[in-house]
Short mmCIF file of C-alpha atoms in Angstrom, two decimals:
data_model
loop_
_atom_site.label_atom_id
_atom_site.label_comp_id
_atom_site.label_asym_id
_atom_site.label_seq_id
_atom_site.Cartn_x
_atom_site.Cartn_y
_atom_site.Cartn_z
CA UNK A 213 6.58 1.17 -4.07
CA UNK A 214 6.77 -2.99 -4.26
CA UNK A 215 9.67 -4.38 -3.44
CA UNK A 216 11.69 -7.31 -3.31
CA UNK A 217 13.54 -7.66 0.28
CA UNK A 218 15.42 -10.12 2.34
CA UNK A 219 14.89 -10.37 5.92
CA UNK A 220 17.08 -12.07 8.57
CA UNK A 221 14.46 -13.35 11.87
CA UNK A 222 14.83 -15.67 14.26
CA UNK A 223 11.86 -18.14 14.71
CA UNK A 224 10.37 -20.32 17.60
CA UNK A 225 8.80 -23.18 16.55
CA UNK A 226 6.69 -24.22 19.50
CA UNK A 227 7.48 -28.33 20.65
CA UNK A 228 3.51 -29.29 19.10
CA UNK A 229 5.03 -28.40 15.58
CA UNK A 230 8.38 -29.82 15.81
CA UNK A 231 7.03 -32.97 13.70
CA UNK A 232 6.20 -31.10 11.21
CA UNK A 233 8.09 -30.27 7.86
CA UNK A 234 10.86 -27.32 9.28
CA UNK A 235 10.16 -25.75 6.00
CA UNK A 236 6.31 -25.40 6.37
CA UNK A 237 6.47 -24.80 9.98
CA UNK A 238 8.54 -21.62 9.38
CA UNK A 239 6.94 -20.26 6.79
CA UNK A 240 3.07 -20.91 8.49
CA UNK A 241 5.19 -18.64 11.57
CA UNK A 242 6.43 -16.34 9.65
CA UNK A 243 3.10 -15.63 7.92
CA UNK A 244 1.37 -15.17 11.49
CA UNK A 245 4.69 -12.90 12.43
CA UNK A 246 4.97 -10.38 9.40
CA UNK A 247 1.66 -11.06 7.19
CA UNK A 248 0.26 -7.12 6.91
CA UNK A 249 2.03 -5.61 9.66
CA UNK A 250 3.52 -2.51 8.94
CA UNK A 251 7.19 -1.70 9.85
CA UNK A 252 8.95 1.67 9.16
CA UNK A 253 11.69 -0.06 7.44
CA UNK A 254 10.26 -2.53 5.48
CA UNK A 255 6.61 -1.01 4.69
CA UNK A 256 3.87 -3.48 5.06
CA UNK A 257 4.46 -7.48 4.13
CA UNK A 258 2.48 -8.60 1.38
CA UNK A 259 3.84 -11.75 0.72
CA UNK A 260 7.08 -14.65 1.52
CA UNK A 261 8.07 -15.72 -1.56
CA UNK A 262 10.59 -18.02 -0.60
CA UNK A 263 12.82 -19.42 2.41
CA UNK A 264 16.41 -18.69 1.32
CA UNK A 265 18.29 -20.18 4.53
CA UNK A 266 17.10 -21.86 7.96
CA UNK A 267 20.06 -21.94 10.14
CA UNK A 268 20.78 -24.49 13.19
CA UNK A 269 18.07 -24.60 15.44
CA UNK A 270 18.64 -23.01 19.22
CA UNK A 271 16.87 -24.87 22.36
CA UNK A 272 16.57 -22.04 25.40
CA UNK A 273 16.93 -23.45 28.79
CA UNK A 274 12.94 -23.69 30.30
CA UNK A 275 11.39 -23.20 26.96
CA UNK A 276 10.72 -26.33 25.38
CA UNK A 277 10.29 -24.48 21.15
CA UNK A 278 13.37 -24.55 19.49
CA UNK A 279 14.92 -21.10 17.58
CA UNK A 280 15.82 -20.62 14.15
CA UNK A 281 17.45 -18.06 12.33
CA UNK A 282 15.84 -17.35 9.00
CA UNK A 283 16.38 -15.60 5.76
CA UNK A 284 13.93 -15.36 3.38
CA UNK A 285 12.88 -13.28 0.47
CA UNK A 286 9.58 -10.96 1.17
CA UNK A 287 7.65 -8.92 -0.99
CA UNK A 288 6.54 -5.71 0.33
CA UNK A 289 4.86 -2.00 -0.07
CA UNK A 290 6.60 0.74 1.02
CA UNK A 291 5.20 4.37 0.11
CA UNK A 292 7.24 6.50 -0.48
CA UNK A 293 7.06 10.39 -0.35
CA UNK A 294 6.74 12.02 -3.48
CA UNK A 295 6.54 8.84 -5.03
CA UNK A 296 3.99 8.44 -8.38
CA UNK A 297 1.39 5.87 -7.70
CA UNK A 298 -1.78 4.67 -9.34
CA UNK A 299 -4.78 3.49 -7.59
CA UNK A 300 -8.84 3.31 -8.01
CA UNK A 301 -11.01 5.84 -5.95
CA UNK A 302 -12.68 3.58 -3.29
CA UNK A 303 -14.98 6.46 -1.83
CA UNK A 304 -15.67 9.66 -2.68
CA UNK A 305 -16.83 12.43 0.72
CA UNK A 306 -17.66 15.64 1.05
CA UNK A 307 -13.70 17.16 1.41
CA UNK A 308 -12.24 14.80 -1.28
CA UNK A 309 -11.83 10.66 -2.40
CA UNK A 310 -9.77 7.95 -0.56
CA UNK A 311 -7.60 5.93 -3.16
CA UNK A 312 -6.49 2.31 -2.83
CA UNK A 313 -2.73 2.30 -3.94
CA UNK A 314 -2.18 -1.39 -3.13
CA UNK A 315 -2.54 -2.69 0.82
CA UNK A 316 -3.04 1.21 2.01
CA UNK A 317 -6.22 3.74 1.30
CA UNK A 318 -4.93 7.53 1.00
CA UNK A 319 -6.42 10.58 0.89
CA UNK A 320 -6.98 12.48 -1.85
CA UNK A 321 -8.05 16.33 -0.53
CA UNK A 322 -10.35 17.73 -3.03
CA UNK A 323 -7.85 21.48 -2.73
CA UNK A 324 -5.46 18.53 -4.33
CA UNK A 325 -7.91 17.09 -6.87
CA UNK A 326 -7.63 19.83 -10.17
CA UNK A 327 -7.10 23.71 -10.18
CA UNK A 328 -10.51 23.75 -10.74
CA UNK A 329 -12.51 24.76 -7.89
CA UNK A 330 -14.82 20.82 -6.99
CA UNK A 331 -17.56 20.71 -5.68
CA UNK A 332 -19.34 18.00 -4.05
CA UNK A 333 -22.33 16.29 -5.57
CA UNK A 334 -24.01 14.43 -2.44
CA UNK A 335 -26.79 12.67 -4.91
CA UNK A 336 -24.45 11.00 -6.97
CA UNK A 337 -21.58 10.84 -4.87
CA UNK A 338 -19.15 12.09 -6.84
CA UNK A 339 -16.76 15.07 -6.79
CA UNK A 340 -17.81 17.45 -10.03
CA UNK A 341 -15.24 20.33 -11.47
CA UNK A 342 -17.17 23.73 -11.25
CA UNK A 343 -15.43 25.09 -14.40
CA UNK A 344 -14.32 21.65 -16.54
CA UNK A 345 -17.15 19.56 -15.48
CA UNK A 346 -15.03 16.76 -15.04
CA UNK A 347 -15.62 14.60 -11.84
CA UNK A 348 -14.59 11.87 -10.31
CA UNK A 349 -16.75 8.89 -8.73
CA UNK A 350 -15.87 5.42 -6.82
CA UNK A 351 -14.09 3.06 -9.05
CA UNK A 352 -12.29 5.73 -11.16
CA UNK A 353 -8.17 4.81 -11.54
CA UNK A 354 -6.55 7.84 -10.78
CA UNK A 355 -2.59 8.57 -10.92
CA UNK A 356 -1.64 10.40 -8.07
CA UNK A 357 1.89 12.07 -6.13
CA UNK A 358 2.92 11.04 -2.47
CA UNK A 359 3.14 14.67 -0.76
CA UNK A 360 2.10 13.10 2.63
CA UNK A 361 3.34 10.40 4.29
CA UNK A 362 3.19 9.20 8.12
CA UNK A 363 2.93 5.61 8.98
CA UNK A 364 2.36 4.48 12.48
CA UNK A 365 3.64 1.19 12.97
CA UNK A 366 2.11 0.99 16.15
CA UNK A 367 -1.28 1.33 15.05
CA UNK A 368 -1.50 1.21 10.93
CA UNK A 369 -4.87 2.34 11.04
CA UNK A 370 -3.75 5.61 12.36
CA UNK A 371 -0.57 6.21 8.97
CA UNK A 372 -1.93 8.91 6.78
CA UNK A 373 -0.96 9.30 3.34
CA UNK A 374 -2.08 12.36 1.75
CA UNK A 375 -2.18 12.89 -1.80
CA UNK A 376 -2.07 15.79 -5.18
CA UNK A 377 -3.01 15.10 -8.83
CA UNK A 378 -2.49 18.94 -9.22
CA UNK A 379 0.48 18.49 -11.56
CA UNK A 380 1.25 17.80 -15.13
CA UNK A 381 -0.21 13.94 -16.19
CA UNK A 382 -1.69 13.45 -13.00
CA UNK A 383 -5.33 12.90 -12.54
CA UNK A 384 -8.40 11.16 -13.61
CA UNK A 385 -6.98 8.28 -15.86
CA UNK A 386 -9.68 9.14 -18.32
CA UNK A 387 -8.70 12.95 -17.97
CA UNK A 388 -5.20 12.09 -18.99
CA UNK A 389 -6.33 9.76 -22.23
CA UNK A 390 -8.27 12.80 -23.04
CA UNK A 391 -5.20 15.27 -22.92
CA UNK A 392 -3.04 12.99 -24.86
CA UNK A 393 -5.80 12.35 -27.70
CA UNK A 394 -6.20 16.64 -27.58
CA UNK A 395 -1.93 16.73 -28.06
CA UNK A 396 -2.18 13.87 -31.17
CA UNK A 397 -4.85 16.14 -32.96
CA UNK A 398 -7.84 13.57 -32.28
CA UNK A 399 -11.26 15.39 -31.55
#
C-alpha cells in the first residue's frame, strides 16, 4: 500500500556543499540516501514530499561535513500480505504473468490465475483458459491478492511477491466488468 510517513535521519552534508541552500542540500542527500531503496519498515521510497524540521547542525572532530538531524515527510510502497492491489500484466511466460503493482513486479502463478485449468499460448504470448477461453496478455490491468510476500532489503531484486486472483472480484479487469454487466441483466 502507499503511504504517507515521517522519517527522523541524520544527514552529512559534505564541506563542498556547505554554500549551498541547507534546504536543497538535504533534500538532493536525502534523495541519493533513500530514493528506491527498500527497507523492511518503511517499504521502498518513492518520493520526499517535504522537509518538516532540520535541526542544529553537528561538526565531528576529523571530518570536515557537518550533521543534521532531519524530519521529513516521505511517500512510500509497502506491500502488504493479503493486501488487494491492482496492477497491469507486464509479461506473460510459460508458468504464469508478472504484474507491476507500483515500484515492484510480482508474480502471478498461472495455478493462481482462474479455476480454470490455463494454458500457455507461446505464439501469441498470452495465457488462454482451457474451459472459459478467457486469457490474459501484456498490458491487461488485473486486480490481484498479496498471498506472498518476502522482501530482501539487502538485495531488492531478490523480494518475491507472489500473487492469486482465484477469489471472488479478482481477475482480469475486463473479466470482472463482464461479471458485473451478467449480475445487472445486460447481455
Amino acid at each position: 500500500m502507499y503511504a504517507r510517513i515521517r522519517i527522523k535521519d541524520t544527514v552529512r552534508v559534505p564541506p563542498p556543499r556547505l554554500g549551498e541552500s541547507i534546504v536543497d542540500v538535504i533534500k538532493d542527500l536525502l534523495w541519493e540516501q533513500f530514493e528506491g531503496r527498500l527497507d523492511e519498515k518503511y517499504g521502498i521510497l518513492i518520493g520526499i514530499e517535504k522537509i518538516n524540521d532540520i535541526g542544529e547542525g553537528k561538526i565531528i572532530e576529523g571530518d570536515g561535513a557537518v550533521y543534521f538531524d532531519v524530519d521529513f515527510t516521505a511517500i512510500v510502497f509497502k506491500p502488504v500480505m493479503h493486501e488487494v492491489v491492482e496492477g497491469q500484466v507486464v509479461e506473460v511466460v510459460e508458468f504464469g504473468a508478472f504484474v507491476s503493482i507500483g515500484p515492484l513486479d510480482a508474480l502471478l502463478h498461472m495455478s493462481q490465475i482462474t479455476d480454470d485449468y490455463m494454458v500457455y499460448d507461446e505464439k501469441n504470448k498470452r495465457l488462454v483458459g482451457k474451459e472459459t477461453k478467457r486469457s490474459l496478455t501484456e498490458g491487461d490491468l488485473v486486480r490481484a491478492r498479496i498471498v506472498a510476500l518476502s522482501l530482501k532489503e539487502s538485495d531488492p531484486e531478490k523480494s518475491k511477491i507472489g500473487l492469486t486472483m482465484r477469489q471472488p472480484w479478482l481477475g482480469n479487469l475486463k473479466w470482472i466488468e463482464e461479471e458485473i454487466k451478467k449480475l445487472e441483466g445486460e447481455p
